[in-house]
Structures are given as C-alpha cells and as structure tokens.
Coordinates of C-alpha atoms and ligand atoms in Angstrom, one line a residue:
X264 CA -15.0 57.6 17.3
X265 CA -12.8 60.0 18.6
X266 CA -12.4 60.6 22.1
X267 CA -11.9 62.9 25.7
X268 CA -12.9 60.4 27.5
X269 CA -9.4 60.1 30.1
X270 CA -10.0 63.6 30.3
X271 CA -11.6 65.5 33.9
X272 CA -10.3 68.7 32.1
X273 CA -12.6 70.6 28.6
X274 CA -11.3 69.0 25.5
X275 CA -9.4 71.0 23.6
X276 CA -11.9 70.6 20.3
X277 CA -10.1 71.7 17.7
X278 CA -10.7 69.4 14.7
X279 CA -7.4 69.9 14.1
X280 CA -4.4 70.7 16.0
X281 CA -1.2 72.1 15.8
X282 CA 1.5 70.1 16.3
X283 CA 4.7 69.8 16.0
X284 CA 5.4 73.5 13.9
X285 CA 3.0 71.4 11.7
X286 CA -0.5 74.3 11.4
X287 CA -3.4 71.3 10.3
X288 CA -6.0 73.7 9.3
X289 CA -9.6 72.3 8.0
X290 CA -9.0 73.5 4.6
X291 CA -11.3 72.8 2.7
X292 CA -10.5 72.0 -1.3
X293 CA -14.8 71.4 -2.1
X294 CA -13.2 67.7 -3.7
X295 CA -14.1 64.6 -2.5
X296 CA -11.7 61.9 -0.9
X297 CA -11.6 59.0 0.8
X298 CA -8.4 57.7 3.1
X299 CA -8.6 53.4 4.3
X300 CA -5.9 51.0 5.9
X301 CA -3.8 48.9 3.5
X302 CA -5.8 45.7 4.1
X303 CA -8.2 44.6 6.3
X304 CA -8.2 40.6 8.2
X305 CA -11.1 39.4 10.5
X306 CA -11.8 36.6 11.9
X307 CA -12.0 33.6 14.2
X308 CA -7.7 33.0 14.9
X309 CA -6.8 36.1 13.0
X310 CA -3.9 36.1 15.2
X311 CA -2.4 33.3 13.5
X312 CA -1.8 34.9 10.5
X313 CA -0.5 38.1 11.5
X314 CA 3.8 37.2 11.6
X315 CA 2.5 36.6 7.5
X316 CA 0.7 40.3 7.5
X317 CA 3.4 41.7 9.6
X318 CA 6.4 40.0 7.3
X319 CA 5.4 41.7 4.3
X320 CA 6.1 45.3 5.7
X321 CA 9.1 44.2 8.0
X322 CA 11.8 42.1 9.6
X323 CA 12.2 43.6 12.8
X324 CA 8.7 44.1 13.9
X325 CA 7.9 45.4 17.7
X326 CA 4.8 44.7 19.4
X327 CA 3.0 47.8 22.0
X328 CA 0.7 46.3 24.2
X329 CA -0.3 46.7 27.6
X330 CA 0.4 43.3 30.2
X331 CA -3.2 42.1 30.1
X332 CA -3.6 42.1 26.8
X333 CA 0.4 40.7 26.3
X334 CA -0.4 37.9 28.0
X335 CA -3.8 36.6 26.3
X336 CA -2.3 37.1 23.3
X337 CA 1.3 36.3 23.4
X338 CA 0.7 32.8 22.7
X339 CA -0.8 32.9 19.2
X340 CA 1.8 35.7 18.1
X341 CA 4.6 33.8 19.2
X342 CA 3.1 31.2 17.2
X343 CA 3.3 33.0 13.4
X344 CA 5.4 35.5 14.4
X345 CA 8.4 32.0 13.9
X346 CA 6.5 30.9 11.7
X347 CA 7.3 33.1 9.5
X348 CA 10.6 34.0 10.8
X349 CA 10.0 37.5 13.0
X350 CA 11.7 37.7 16.0
X351 CA 9.1 38.3 19.5
X352 CA 9.5 42.0 20.4
X353 CA 6.9 42.7 23.0
X354 CA 7.3 47.0 25.0
X355 CA 5.1 46.9 27.4
X356 CA 1.9 49.8 26.9
X357 CA 1.8 52.9 29.9
X358 CA -0.9 53.0 30.1
X359 CA -2.0 56.2 28.9
X360 CA -1.6 57.4 24.7
X361 CA 0.0 60.6 25.7
X362 CA 3.0 62.5 23.5
X363 CA 5.8 61.1 25.7
X364 CA 4.7 57.6 25.7
X365 CA 4.8 57.9 22.0
X366 CA 8.2 59.6 21.9
X367 CA 9.1 57.2 25.0
X368 CA 7.5 53.7 22.4
X369 CA 9.3 56.2 19.2
X370 CA 12.4 55.9 20.8
X371 CA 12.3 52.3 22.3
X372 CA 11.8 51.6 17.8
X373 CA 15.0 53.1 17.1
X374 CA 17.2 51.6 19.7
X375 CA 15.6 48.4 18.7
X376 CA 16.3 48.8 14.9
X377 CA 12.6 47.9 14.3
X378 CA 11.5 49.1 11.1
X379 CA 7.3 48.4 11.9
X380 CA 5.3 48.8 15.1
X381 CA 2.1 46.6 16.0
X382 CA -0.1 47.9 18.7
X383 CA -2.1 45.5 20.0
X384 CA -5.3 45.9 22.8
X385 CA -8.2 48.6 22.8
X386 CA -7.9 52.0 21.5
X387 CA -4.8 53.6 22.9
X388 CA -1.3 51.7 22.8
X389 CA -3.2 51.1 18.9
X390 CA -3.3 55.4 19.1
X391 CA -0.3 55.2 20.6
X392 CA 1.7 53.2 18.2
X393 CA 0.5 54.5 15.6
X394 CA 1.7 58.0 16.5
X395 CA 5.4 56.2 17.8
X396 CA 5.2 54.6 14.0
X397 CA 4.7 57.7 12.2
X398 CA 7.3 59.8 14.8
X399 CA 9.7 57.1 12.4
X400 CA 7.9 56.9 9.1
X401 CA 7.8 52.5 9.5
X402 CA 4.5 50.7 8.7
X403 CA 2.3 50.6 11.9
X404 CA -0.2 47.4 11.5
X405 CA -3.6 47.5 14.5
X406 CA -4.1 44.9 16.3
X407 CA -7.3 45.3 18.2
X408 CA -8.4 42.8 21.1
X409 CA -12.1 44.7 21.4
X410 CA -14.1 45.7 19.4
X411 CA -14.8 49.2 21.3
X412 CA -13.6 52.0 19.1
X413 CA -13.3 52.6 15.6
X414 CA -8.9 53.5 16.3
X415 CA -8.1 50.6 14.6
X416 CA -8.7 52.1 11.1
X417 CA -8.0 55.9 11.4
X418 CA -5.3 57.8 10.3
X419 CA -5.2 60.3 13.6
X420 CA -4.9 59.3 18.0
X421 CA -6.2 60.7 20.2
X422 CA -3.2 63.0 22.6
X423 CA -3.8 62.2 26.0
X424 CA -1.8 64.2 28.4
X425 CA 0.1 62.2 30.9
X426 CA -1.8 63.4 33.7
X427 CA -4.6 61.6 31.4
X428 CA -6.3 64.6 29.6
X429 CA -7.4 65.6 26.6
X430 CA -4.8 67.4 24.8
X431 CA -5.5 67.2 20.9
X432 CA -6.1 65.5 17.8
X433 CA -3.3 64.2 16.0
X434 CA -3.8 63.6 11.4
X435 CA -1.5 60.8 9.2
X436 CA -0.8 61.4 5.9
X437 CA -2.1 57.6 6.1
X438 CA -4.5 54.9 7.8
X439 CA -2.2 51.9 9.4
X440 CA -1.2 49.5 6.8
X441 CA -2.7 46.8 8.3
X442 CA -6.2 45.6 10.8
X443 CA -6.3 42.4 12.1
X444 CA -8.9 41.3 14.2
X445 CA -9.4 38.9 16.0
X446 CA -13.3 37.6 15.9
X447 CA -13.0 34.7 19.5
X448 CA -10.7 36.9 21.9
X449 CA -13.6 39.9 21.0
X450 CA -15.7 36.9 22.0
X451 CA -14.0 37.1 25.2
X452 CA -13.6 40.1 26.4
X453 CA -16.5 41.5 29.0
X454 CA -19.9 42.5 26.8
X455 CA -19.3 46.2 27.9
X456 CA -16.7 46.8 25.1
X457 CA -19.0 45.8 22.4
X458 CA -22.2 47.8 23.4
X459 CA -19.7 50.8 23.9
X460 CA -18.4 50.2 20.2
X461 CA -21.7 49.2 18.5
X462 CA -23.6 52.7 20.8
X463 CA -20.0 54.5 18.6
X464 CA -20.5 53.0 15.0
X465 CA -24.5 53.4 14.9
X466 CA -23.4 57.3 15.4
X467 CA -21.4 56.8 12.3
X468 CA -24.9 57.0 9.7
X469 CA -26.7 59.3 11.5
X470 CA -23.6 62.2 11.7
X471 CA -22.5 60.8 7.6
X472 CA -25.7 61.2 6.8
X473 CA -26.6 65.1 8.1
X474 CA -23.1 65.1 6.2
X475 CA -24.6 64.6 2.9
X476 CA -27.7 66.7 3.3
X477 CA -25.6 70.0 4.2
X478 CA -22.3 71.0 2.7
X479 CA -20.9 69.4 6.0
X480 CA -16.9 68.8 5.5
X481 CA -14.9 64.7 6.4
X482 CA -12.3 64.6 9.0
X483 CA -9.9 64.9 6.2
X484 CA -11.8 68.4 5.5
X485 CA -12.5 67.4 2.3
X486 CA -16.7 66.3 1.3
X487 CA -17.7 63.1 1.7
X488 CA -17.3 60.5 -1.8
X489 CA -20.1 58.3 -2.0
X490 CA -18.4 55.3 -0.6
X491 CA -17.7 57.2 2.5
X492 CA -21.5 58.1 3.2
X493 CA -22.3 54.5 2.2
X494 CA -19.9 53.1 4.1
X495 CA -21.4 54.4 7.7
X496 CA -25.4 53.5 5.9
X497 CA -23.9 50.3 4.9
X498 CA -22.5 50.0 9.3
X499 CA -26.2 51.4 10.6
X500 CA -27.8 47.9 8.6
X501 CA -25.6 45.5 10.3
X502 CA -25.6 47.0 13.5
X503 CA -29.6 47.0 13.4
X504 CA -30.3 43.6 11.8
X505 CA -26.8 42.0 13.8
X506 CA -26.3 44.3 17.2
X507 CA -28.6 42.3 19.9
X508 CA -27.7 38.8 18.8
X509 CA -24.0 40.1 18.7
X510 CA -24.2 40.9 22.3
X511 CA -26.1 38.2 23.8
X512 CA -23.7 35.9 22.0
X513 CA -21.0 37.8 22.9
X514 CA -22.5 37.6 26.9
X515 CA -21.8 33.9 25.9
X516 CA -18.3 34.3 25.0
X517 CA -19.5 32.5 21.3
X518 CA -18.4 33.7 18.2
X519 CA -21.8 33.9 15.2
X520 CA -22.4 35.6 12.2
X521 CA -23.8 38.7 14.4
X522 CA -20.7 39.1 16.5
X523 CA -18.1 38.6 13.0
X524 CA -20.5 41.7 11.3
X525 CA -20.4 43.9 14.3
X526 CA -17.0 43.2 15.0
X527 CA -16.3 44.7 10.8
X528 CA -19.4 47.4 11.7
X529 CA -18.0 48.9 14.6
X530 CA -13.9 48.1 13.6
X531 CA -13.7 49.5 9.1
X532 CA -17.2 50.8 8.2
X533 CA -17.4 53.0 11.4
X534 CA -13.7 54.1 10.9
X535 CA -14.3 54.8 7.4
X536 CA -17.3 55.9 7.6
X537 CA -17.0 59.1 10.4
X538 CA -13.2 59.6 8.5
X539 CA -14.7 59.3 4.8
X540 CA -18.7 60.5 6.3
X541 CA -18.2 62.9 8.8
X542 CA -18.6 63.9 11.9
X543 CA -22.1 66.2 13.2
X544 CA -24.0 67.0 16.6
X545 CA -23.3 63.4 18.3
X546 CA -19.5 63.8 19.1
X547 CA -20.3 67.0 19.4
X548 CA -22.2 66.7 22.1
X549 CA -19.5 63.5 23.5
X550 CA -17.0 66.0 23.2
X551 CA -19.3 68.3 25.4
X552 CA -19.9 66.2 27.8
X553 CA -16.9 65.1 28.5
X554 CA -16.1 68.5 29.3
X555 CA -18.5 68.0 33.2
X556 CA -16.4 65.3 35.5
X557 CA -20.2 63.5 36.1
X558 CA -20.2 61.1 32.9
X559 CA -16.1 59.9 33.3
X560 CA -17.8 56.8 34.4
X561 CA -19.0 55.8 30.5
X562 CA -16.9 55.1 28.0
X563 CA -17.0 56.6 24.7
X564 CA -19.8 54.7 22.9
X565 CA -21.7 55.5 25.9
X566 CA -21.6 58.8 26.0
X567 CA -22.0 59.1 21.7
X568 CA -25.4 57.8 22.0
X569 CA -27.0 60.4 24.5
X570 CA -25.5 62.2 21.4
X571 CA -26.7 61.0 18.5
X572 CA -29.7 61.1 20.7
X573 CA -29.4 64.2 20.7
X574 CA -28.6 65.2 17.6
X575 CA -32.0 63.6 16.5
X576 CA -34.2 65.8 19.0
X577 CA -32.0 69.0 16.9
X578 CA -33.1 67.3 13.3
X579 CA -37.0 67.4 14.6
X580 CA -36.5 63.7 13.1
X581 CA -39.9 62.3 13.3
X582 CA -40.4 61.1 16.3
X583 CA -41.3 57.8 15.9
X584 CA -37.8 57.8 14.5
X585 CA -36.2 59.3 17.7
X586 CA -38.3 56.3 20.1
X587 CA -37.2 53.6 18.0
X588 CA -33.4 54.6 18.3
X589 CA -33.9 55.2 21.5
X590 CA -36.0 51.9 22.2
X591 CA -33.8 49.5 19.9
X592 CA -29.7 50.9 22.0
X593 CA -31.8 51.0 25.8
X594 CA -32.0 47.1 24.3
X595 CA -28.5 46.8 23.5
X596 CA -27.6 48.0 26.9
X597 CA -26.3 51.3 25.8
X598 CA -27.6 54.8 28.6
X599 CA -30.7 56.1 26.9
X600 CA -30.9 59.2 29.7
X601 CA -28.9 61.9 31.1
X602 CA -30.2 59.8 34.3
X603 CA -27.8 57.0 33.2
X604 CA -24.7 59.3 31.8
X605 CA -24.4 60.5 35.4
X606 CA -26.8 63.8 34.8
X607 CA -29.5 62.9 36.4
X608 CA -29.3 66.0 39.0
X609 CA -27.7 68.0 37.2
X610 CA -28.4 72.1 36.9
X611 CA -28.6 73.3 33.9
X612 CA -25.5 75.7 34.5
X613 CA -24.1 72.1 33.7
X614 CA -25.5 71.4 31.1
X615 CA -25.0 74.5 29.7
X616 CA -20.6 73.7 30.4
X617 CA -21.7 70.7 28.6
X618 CA -23.4 72.8 25.8
X619 CA -20.5 75.2 25.4
X620 CA -17.9 72.9 24.2
X621 CA -20.3 70.6 22.2
X622 CA -21.0 74.1 20.4
X623 CA -17.1 75.6 20.2
X624 CA -16.5 77.1 16.8
X625 CA -13.7 74.3 15.2
X626 CA -16.9 71.8 16.6
X627 CA -18.4 69.2 14.5
X628 CA -21.6 70.6 15.4
X629 CA -21.5 72.7 12.5
X630 CA -21.8 70.0 9.7
X631 CA -25.2 69.7 10.4
X632 CA -27.4 71.5 8.0
X633 CA -28.4 74.4 9.8
X634 CA -27.0 76.6 12.9
X635 CA -27.4 75.5 16.6
X636 CA -27.2 78.2 19.4
X637 CA -25.9 76.4 23.4
X638 CA -29.3 77.3 24.6
X639 CA -30.8 74.9 21.8
X640 CA -27.6 71.9 22.4
X641 CA -29.2 72.4 26.2
X642 CA -32.7 71.6 25.3
X643 CA -32.1 68.8 23.2
X644 CA -30.3 67.0 26.8
X645 CA -33.0 67.9 28.3
X646 CA -35.6 65.3 25.2
X647 CA -33.0 63.2 26.1
X648 CA -33.8 62.3 29.3
X649 CA -37.9 62.7 29.2
X650 CA -37.6 61.4 25.6
X651 CA -35.4 58.2 27.4
X652 CA -37.8 58.1 30.7
X653 CA -41.4 58.0 29.2
X654 CA -39.9 55.3 26.4
X655 CA -38.8 52.9 29.3
X656 CA -42.7 53.6 30.5
X657 CA -44.0 52.6 27.7
X658 CA -41.7 49.8 27.6
X659 CA -42.9 49.1 31.2
X660 CA -39.6 49.9 32.2
X661 CA -38.3 50.6 35.8
X662 CA -37.5 54.6 35.3
X663 CA -34.0 54.5 35.3
X664 CA -32.7 56.0 38.3
X665 CA -28.9 56.2 38.7
X666 CA -26.0 55.6 35.8
X667 CA -25.5 52.9 34.0
X668 CA -22.9 50.2 35.1
X669 CA -20.3 48.7 33.0
X670 CA -21.9 45.2 33.6
Ligands
NAD921 N1 -7.4 57.0 16.8 C1 -9.1 57.2 16.7 O1 -9.9 57.5 15.4 C2 -10.6 56.7 18.3 C3 -11.4 56.6 17.8 C4 -12.2 56.1 19.0 C5 -11.7 56.3 20.0 N2 -9.7 56.5 20.3 C6 -9.5 56.5 21.7 O2 -9.5 54.9 22.0 C7 -9.2 55.1 23.6 C8 -10.4 54.3 23.8 O3 -9.8 52.9 23.9 P1 -10.1 51.7 24.4 O4 -12.2 51.9 24.6 O5 -10.5 50.2 23.9 O6 -9.7 51.6 25.9 P2 -8.1 50.9 26.0 O7 -7.3 51.1 24.9 O8 -8.1 52.1 26.8 O9 -8.7 49.4 26.7 C9 -9.5 49.2 27.4 C10 -9.1 48.5 28.4 O10 -9.4 47.4 28.2 C11 -8.5 46.4 28.0 N3 -8.4 45.3 26.8 C12 -8.7 45.4 25.8 N4 -8.8 44.5 25.3 C13 -9.3 42.9 25.9 C14 -9.7 41.5 25.8 N5 -9.9 41.4 24.6 N6 -10.3 41.4 27.0 C15 -10.1 42.0 28.3 N7 -9.5 43.8 28.4 C16 -9.4 44.0 27.4 C17 -7.2 46.9 28.7 O11 -5.9 45.5 29.4 C18 -7.5 48.0 28.7 O12 -7.0 47.8 30.2 C19 -9.3 56.8 23.8 O13 -7.9 56.9 24.3 C20 -9.4 57.5 23.1 O14 -9.5 58.7 22.0 C21 -9.3 56.4 19.1
ZN922 ZN1 -17.1 57.6 17.9

C-alpha cells in the first residue's frame, strides 16, 4: 500500500498533508463512503487492449515508464495504440516519484498538448503519473507491470524528496480512470514482486477488520462501507487459497487461475480494501520500520508482514491464529522474524525509534479499538521475533539468521 520505502529518514506519518496551499484534514463526517477506479481490466494480453481504453479518455496520450519497462511493453502498446488511431509518445520516468519529477512530467504533458496520462510500471511511475495528471486535470490510466503494490488503484500518491526520502501523501478527489493489468507481464517478472504484493494485501483485511470493529476511519476519512470491508476480506480469502500456487506458477513464468486471482487481490481488492476499509497497526508499524536504516533493503510488502504479525500480537489474537499466519506467510516467502527484517541485533533504542514513529498521533495505529503505547509496540515487535523463530523450530526449519533476500 503506502510506503516510505525509499527513505533514510523517518517518514512524515501525517495521513493528510498540506499540499499546494490546501490542507487536507482528517475530518470525519460520520458518513460511510467508498472510492474506486472507473474501470479495472485484467488478464493475459490485456496490454493489447490498452489503446481501446485510452481512446475513450483522450486523443493525445503521454506514456510514463522507465527504460526497462518501456522495453518490455513498447511493442504491444504500439500495436494497440496504432489500431486505436493514437500516437505513441513515451516520457522516461526519472526513477524517484518526487514532486519535482511529477512537475516535470506535468510540463511535458502541457508541451505535448497531452489530454490523458498513462503510468506504466511499478508503483513509482504510476504515482508520478497520477500526480502530473492531477496537476493538469487530465484523465489518469494505470498500467501496472508487476503486482507488488496497490498504487495503480488508489486515489493517492506517495511523494518523495528528490534524494528519495519520504515526503508526504498526496490525495486526489478521484481514483485512476482505468487500470489495465496484463497478467503475462506479472508472471514473467521476478517472483519477489508478487510475494511483496501478497504481504501488503494480507494486511488489508487484518487492518480493515480492526477498523470495522472499532470507530476507525478509512483513508478517505469517513467510516467504512460494508463493501469496503468485504473487499478486504475477499482479498484475504483469495490469498489463503491461491498465494502459494501463484508464487510457484510465477517462479516458472506461468499464468494460471491462481496467478489471476492473486494479481487481482494484490492490485484491485487490496487497493479498494485499504482505501475504503481503512488501515490500522500493520501499516503504521511498516511506517515505523522505515524510520531506521536496518530495514531499507526490504520491499514495502515485506515490512508490512512484520507489521501484520505485530498487530495480531497487539490484538491478543488467539495463538493458533497467529501461528497459522506466521507459518503461511513464511511459506509464501515473506519475512516473519525481526532477524529477516534486518533487526536481529536491534537494541531496545532502535525498536523504540520504530515504535515511536508507529505511534505518532497521526498514525493509523490509533484506528485500533484500544489504546496502544510505544512500549506495547516494542514488546509486540519482540514477540514477533520469538514467535517467528518458534514457528521455524516447529516446522523443522533452520532458525532465521540474516535479513531475507529479494530472491
Ligand atoms: N499510491 C499508493 O497507494 C501506493 C501504494 C503502495 C505503494 N506505493 C508506492 O509504490 C512504490 C513502490 O512500487 P514498486 O514496489 O512497484 O516499485 P517501483 O515502481 O520502484 O519498481 C521497481 C522496479 O521494478 C521494475 N519493473 C517493473 N515492472 C517490471 C517487470 N514486469 N519485470 C521486471 N522489472 C520490472 C522497474 O523497472 C523498477 O526498477 C513506492 O514509491 C511506494 O511508496 C504507493
Ligand atoms: Zn501497503
């Protein structure tokens, strides 16, 4: 979901940030609401239909992608754009989704008289395209080429400094107009992208459930609809059923029904579920983990998994539930110990830094239906290590000794 993954400095944990003179405050009306993209399209070869979808929104699209992604996608995009009578114009994404970069892309949109922007790749270029499109008020289209985050679906971008430090969240009044996800690209991408997406998407239900149990608010600032909460649960159910076979399939570059199901859970259901179901401790602890350098090698969804286990501990979930979650996510390939997250030797001070950031007043951890202190989070993190190692002992696996690799 969200992420301060590029940052070497503590994240700005404000859920709503002041941007361009406009202050977005978390003003809950007590009403329920749900936001979603205008259209979501997914499947093998979906890229060949991109031109048709783009042509519904404009005549002069600008595509934003890095060179690697452009190489992977240019040929099918060219074919589909030509069939739809659209010009093919790429702008190279600079690598960091900063305000400067989105302003640069916005200027390119203006120069070219573009009337629709298409972000192609991972969460970073898609977030940047959303920001540039919002600046100009043109439609935004997301084309994820990995199923690693739910950025393609949401109505917000995570903004970084040019140096790559987390800066702010930028909220929009609407989601992307279209999301087009080609599962053949997802299957051919390195498997760690899909695994990270599973970690991120499993947290969605753990967090939405907590919000629905209490008086929490969603990312929109309102109360959750039954639909938002149910979509988070659907994402969870799909992942328990299909994550393991999907990971095995993607290891062999295969598109199977399990891969289709997991790509949808990671991208669409998790996106709708977090935005309209609400976040709680798992993502707040993820944000806290970005406040120390130890965890920076980890992807967003990997850190979120540590946060999910810690949230279950904080909630006093039945030990059978916690153990089952640890065993399952370890089998998927996610980190389930502090050691794998790079915090094996962490002092109490380091864990306090994490816990302080995770419990900042604006953090979503306060959506839990009970009060949580810094010390509660420090102890929950300690419990993650103990429980994660114990689960390995019981499964006859060697103890975790080093940070997990991207493999
Ligand atoms: N806006 C939101 O709601 C939201 C939610 C979650 C995460 N995010 C943001 O998303 C970003 C992380 O996204 P990410 O993890 O997708 O990383 P990313 O966008 O930085 O992409 C990582 C790398 O993957 C490569 N890549 C993309 N598709 C590929 C493919 N098919 N095969 C091989 N390589 C491929 C890219 O070239 C790039 O080098 C962060 O900036 C995070 O803050 C935003
Ligand atoms: Zn996330």
